XYZ file of C-alpha atoms in Angstrom:
349
model
C 122.532 115.790 51.272
C 120.523 112.582 51.145
C 121.562 110.058 53.791
C 120.899 106.431 52.933
C 120.714 103.943 55.797
C 123.311 101.200 55.746
C 121.489 97.822 55.383
C 124.046 96.162 57.663
C 123.494 98.795 60.360
C 119.730 98.424 60.000
C 120.027 94.654 60.447
C 122.247 95.086 63.507
C 119.647 97.377 65.099
C 117.086 94.588 64.762
C 119.265 92.076 66.600
C 118.907 91.537 70.324
C 121.698 92.734 72.559
C 122.462 91.495 76.063
C 123.922 93.318 79.049
C 125.349 91.133 81.811
C 125.480 92.495 85.355
C 128.346 90.960 87.346
C 128.919 91.129 91.081
C 132.497 89.843 91.257
C 135.640 89.715 89.139
C 135.323 85.974 88.447
C 131.934 86.509 86.811
C 133.360 89.332 84.678
C 136.167 87.087 83.455
C 133.703 84.286 82.706
C 131.589 86.617 80.552
C 134.656 87.895 78.693
C 136.016 84.393 78.133
C 132.620 83.256 76.826
C 132.856 85.776 74.000
C 129.126 85.621 73.264
C 128.427 87.830 70.224
C 125.076 89.081 71.560
C 126.751 90.537 74.669
C 127.862 94.097 73.981
C 128.196 95.461 77.511
C 128.999 94.385 81.057
C 127.623 96.113 84.152
C 129.970 96.200 87.151
C 128.040 96.016 90.436
C 130.721 95.177 92.973
C 130.321 95.128 96.713
C 133.382 97.344 97.266
C 134.998 100.149 95.294
C 138.174 98.081 95.133
C 138.438 96.314 91.792
C 135.790 98.336 89.961
C 138.218 100.408 87.898
C 140.242 97.345 86.887
C 137.070 95.477 85.899
C 135.972 98.381 83.692
C 139.356 98.309 81.951
C 139.112 94.543 81.398
C 135.675 94.914 79.821
C 136.854 97.666 77.471
C 139.926 95.657 76.492
C 137.533 93.092 74.993
C 135.725 95.714 72.923
C 132.611 95.790 75.119
C 130.878 98.744 76.741
C 131.712 99.107 80.436
C 128.882 100.218 82.738
C 129.137 100.917 86.472
C 126.129 100.403 88.762
C 125.404 103.022 91.414
C 124.216 102.016 94.911
C 120.446 101.850 95.354
C 120.541 104.243 98.307
C 122.686 107.370 98.582
C 122.434 109.339 101.821
C 123.175 113.086 102.123
C 126.660 112.459 103.509
C 127.365 110.145 100.559
C 126.446 112.635 97.833
C 130.066 112.975 96.684
C 129.829 109.400 95.433
C 128.614 110.826 92.122
C 132.043 112.337 91.490
C 133.675 108.954 92.081
C 131.287 107.354 89.579
C 132.073 109.992 86.954
C 135.792 109.758 87.720
C 135.756 106.109 86.655
C 134.867 107.333 83.130
C 132.517 104.431 82.363
C 130.569 104.245 79.128
C 127.371 104.446 81.178
C 126.092 104.628 84.761
C 123.211 102.435 85.942
C 121.118 104.930 87.944
C 119.009 103.408 90.710
C 117.500 106.385 92.529
C 115.735 109.591 91.524
C 118.022 111.591 93.820
C 121.129 110.470 91.950
C 119.359 111.005 88.626
C 118.579 114.608 89.561
C 122.134 115.160 90.788
C 123.540 113.846 87.509
C 121.077 115.908 85.459
C 122.258 119.093 87.179
C 125.910 118.183 86.703
C 125.334 117.386 83.035
C 123.560 120.705 82.462
C 126.506 122.551 84.002
C 129.062 120.528 82.032
C 131.244 122.902 80.018
C 134.174 120.775 78.859
C 134.498 118.715 75.714
C 135.104 115.516 77.681
C 132.400 112.950 76.871
C 130.015 112.127 79.698
C 128.721 108.616 80.439
C 125.275 107.642 79.249
C 122.660 107.250 81.976
C 120.648 104.017 82.231
C 117.663 103.998 84.581
C 117.131 100.845 86.639
C 113.857 99.197 87.697
C 113.900 101.068 91.028
C 112.908 104.294 89.249
C 109.451 102.663 89.157
C 108.510 103.063 85.503
C 105.287 101.054 85.341
C 103.378 102.760 82.507
C 103.799 104.940 79.437
C 103.313 108.184 81.372
C 106.140 107.374 83.775
C 108.423 106.221 80.967
C 107.769 109.386 78.962
C 108.306 111.572 82.031
C 111.607 109.953 83.000
C 113.022 109.881 79.473
C 111.949 113.379 78.475
C 112.679 115.206 81.736
C 116.119 113.704 82.291
C 119.178 112.618 80.365
C 118.372 108.915 80.527
C 119.403 106.995 77.418
C 117.775 103.758 78.540
C 115.206 102.655 81.099
C 114.254 99.352 82.730
C 110.562 98.973 83.657
C 109.795 98.137 87.277
C 109.380 94.572 88.535
C 105.672 95.080 89.291
C 104.895 94.279 85.650
C 104.426 90.716 84.453
C 105.642 89.559 81.037
C 102.381 90.411 79.272
C 102.342 93.892 80.780
C 105.988 94.442 79.848
C 105.178 93.515 76.263
C 102.111 95.769 76.188
C 104.130 98.681 77.564
C 106.703 98.333 74.791
C 104.018 98.009 72.107
C 102.189 101.113 73.322
C 105.409 103.110 73.332
C 106.281 101.996 69.819
C 102.836 103.036 68.591
C 103.240 106.495 70.105
C 106.822 107.200 69.028
C 109.689 105.435 67.286
C 111.948 107.647 69.414
C 111.449 105.292 72.351
C 111.939 102.058 70.432
C 115.498 101.318 71.613
C 115.030 102.899 75.035
C 113.571 100.066 77.129
C 115.624 97.248 78.619
C 114.079 94.061 79.995
C 115.665 92.009 82.785
C 115.316 88.374 81.701
C 117.356 86.654 84.427
C 117.842 87.738 88.020
C 117.501 86.900 91.692
C 114.934 89.375 92.966
C 116.026 91.543 95.906
C 113.496 90.637 98.593
C 114.760 92.586 101.615
C 116.943 95.651 102.163
C 118.163 96.969 105.514
C 120.731 99.297 107.010
C 121.556 96.588 109.560
C 124.753 94.734 108.590
C 124.717 91.020 109.426
C 128.412 90.756 108.510
C 129.404 93.274 111.158
C 126.972 91.839 113.726
C 127.802 88.134 113.448
C 131.244 87.936 111.824
C 133.148 90.603 113.742
C 133.588 92.148 117.161
C 133.229 95.658 115.775
C 130.268 97.999 115.671
C 130.791 99.825 112.360
C 132.861 99.789 109.167
C 135.636 101.526 111.104
C 136.381 98.520 113.317
C 134.545 95.513 111.817
C 137.459 94.393 109.650
C 135.183 94.225 106.579
C 134.270 90.496 106.725
C 131.876 91.175 103.820
C 134.903 91.300 101.517
C 136.076 87.785 102.350
C 132.987 85.902 103.577
C 129.812 84.794 101.828
C 126.614 84.813 103.880
C 123.266 83.184 103.104
C 120.122 83.309 105.240
C 118.415 79.915 105.356
C 114.639 79.775 105.219
C 113.861 76.973 107.661
C 110.452 76.387 106.055
C 111.667 75.880 102.482
C 115.339 75.107 103.081
C 116.354 77.765 100.564
C 119.500 79.826 101.125
C 119.057 83.513 100.292
C 122.271 85.401 99.543
C 123.117 88.531 101.545
C 125.238 91.256 99.943
C 126.487 94.495 101.476
C 126.817 97.667 99.408
C 129.385 100.454 99.689
C 127.389 102.033 102.513
C 127.330 98.754 104.507
C 123.605 98.305 103.828
C 122.512 94.706 103.280
C 120.278 93.291 100.551
C 118.840 89.776 100.651
C 118.361 88.137 97.236
C 115.897 85.360 96.485
C 117.602 81.965 96.264
C 115.598 81.053 93.161
C 116.452 82.703 89.877
C 113.575 84.411 88.106
C 113.689 83.759 84.378
C 111.794 85.222 81.437
C 112.720 82.225 79.269
C 109.082 81.143 78.666
C 108.226 84.681 77.523
C 111.224 85.608 75.388
C 109.262 85.115 72.170
C 106.453 87.433 73.333
C 108.889 90.080 74.578
C 110.899 89.958 71.372
C 107.749 90.232 69.242
C 106.653 93.314 71.184
C 109.827 95.134 70.166
C 112.344 94.603 72.969
C 115.874 94.425 71.626
C 117.822 95.141 74.807
C 117.893 92.457 77.510
C 119.772 92.147 80.795
C 121.062 89.134 82.702
C 121.795 89.855 86.373
C 124.134 87.445 88.121
C 124.187 87.123 91.900
C 126.300 84.217 93.145
C 126.202 81.925 90.123
C 129.608 80.160 90.047
C 131.849 81.332 87.211
C 131.865 77.914 85.378
C 128.104 78.304 84.855
C 128.185 81.946 83.719
C 129.334 81.356 80.134
C 126.798 78.586 79.400
C 124.004 80.587 81.064
C 124.615 83.641 78.876
C 125.064 81.512 75.748
C 121.778 79.655 76.278
C 119.789 82.888 76.584
C 121.563 84.310 73.524
C 120.831 81.131 71.575
C 117.086 81.350 72.225
C 117.008 85.034 71.244
C 118.930 84.251 68.059
C 116.395 81.581 67.106
C 113.594 84.154 67.333
C 115.373 86.536 64.993
C 115.394 84.049 62.143
C 118.651 82.360 62.985
C 118.908 78.805 64.101
C 120.724 79.502 67.328
C 123.506 76.956 67.564
C 121.971 75.103 64.594
C 122.215 75.991 60.929
C 118.596 75.442 59.896
C 115.944 78.095 60.441
C 114.073 77.675 63.718
C 110.375 76.871 63.853
C 107.947 77.899 66.594
C 108.239 74.380 67.965
C 112.035 74.691 68.040
C 111.773 77.954 69.981
C 109.347 76.511 72.535
C 111.610 73.501 73.013
C 114.606 75.807 73.509
C 112.714 77.885 76.083
C 111.728 74.758 78.019
C 115.261 73.409 77.733
C 116.674 76.639 79.148
C 114.302 76.515 82.132
C 115.244 72.875 82.785
C 118.948 73.702 82.679
C 118.502 76.660 85.053
C 117.027 74.234 87.601
C 120.480 72.714 88.148
C 122.558 75.907 88.377
C 124.014 75.966 91.923
C 124.754 78.863 94.232
C 128.184 79.680 95.681
C 127.794 76.822 98.191
C 126.986 74.261 95.507
C 123.312 74.032 96.474
C 120.563 74.194 93.858
C 117.363 76.129 94.476
C 115.670 75.919 91.100
C 114.153 78.590 88.907
C 110.794 80.331 88.754
C 108.814 82.616 86.462
C 108.027 84.634 89.588
C 106.426 88.024 89.030
C 106.759 87.597 85.250
C 103.955 85.011 85.144
C 100.847 86.785 83.794
C 97.811 86.622 86.062
C 94.244 87.845 85.701
C 93.153 90.789 87.815
C 90.808 89.649 90.575
C 87.271 90.940 90.473
C 86.714 93.625 93.109
C 83.636 91.834 94.433
C 85.688 88.703 95.154
C 88.129 90.500 97.444
C 87.887 90.126 101.196
C 85.790 92.914 102.766
C 87.610 95.547 104.806
C 86.436 97.811 107.609
C 85.951 100.721 105.188
C 84.064 98.739 102.566
């Protein structure tokens, strides 16, 4: 039987799709209320287990895919967490460690029921920095999608995608690029919530102030406030106050073949979430031949103006305390490799 591809389906595969990672229920509601057509899934990355199941249901009720994010670190005594993740019956699990990936691979191989299993999406922390690593992770595991690591700048991300497309069309839809985030800059087992906001010494007697209080660490040199979040194991992660945006490089990334993009929210207030997602979606739409929010076809000049406009708007997005910290290209800014001879001599050189 000859199967003929549906032109509408082919066109849909060429369109960019956006995943939005939310860290609280208010952000989830803001994404759902925004109703942006380019958004087809929401990633739930809550501080506590409470509220995760309800958030997944809310996402599905709006016809979107519901993804749950696993903790970045899972200790031996926490290995049963995988069963909780599977018990939520999400559409996909965002896998952040090779240990959890191996655990899920073994469980999937032993799966003998007809119940559908969630897809597995690999996060940046799996350290896929080149084609060899991408091939190894995708072919030796059950990953359906993979995010390259943050060591790559925008030019290197684009080159990686182009090289993969040249080698195999199989990998074309497999890579996801994070285009908006606050980079995690510090991770520790020490809990500042327990230490400074309670009289307890562990989660058993601290009263869980992390569930009701928001903590930022202020950099006295720059005046920036870096958000602190605790995970389910009471470990703390400090996030950069400045958002890192790929807005100036969206055209290059789209040209290289990326069609899956992710926006990661940290403590952006819910009134800003809808406009933030819509502005990214608008720029991506302009690159695909549409006019974004306008009816006429976009020119290269229009796209550049939209990218600059998005960066300017991101400068005024406040944090949970109403303070603005601006936006940066950060590690996405391409830079030339320094010549070895120009590097500072070391004792071994």
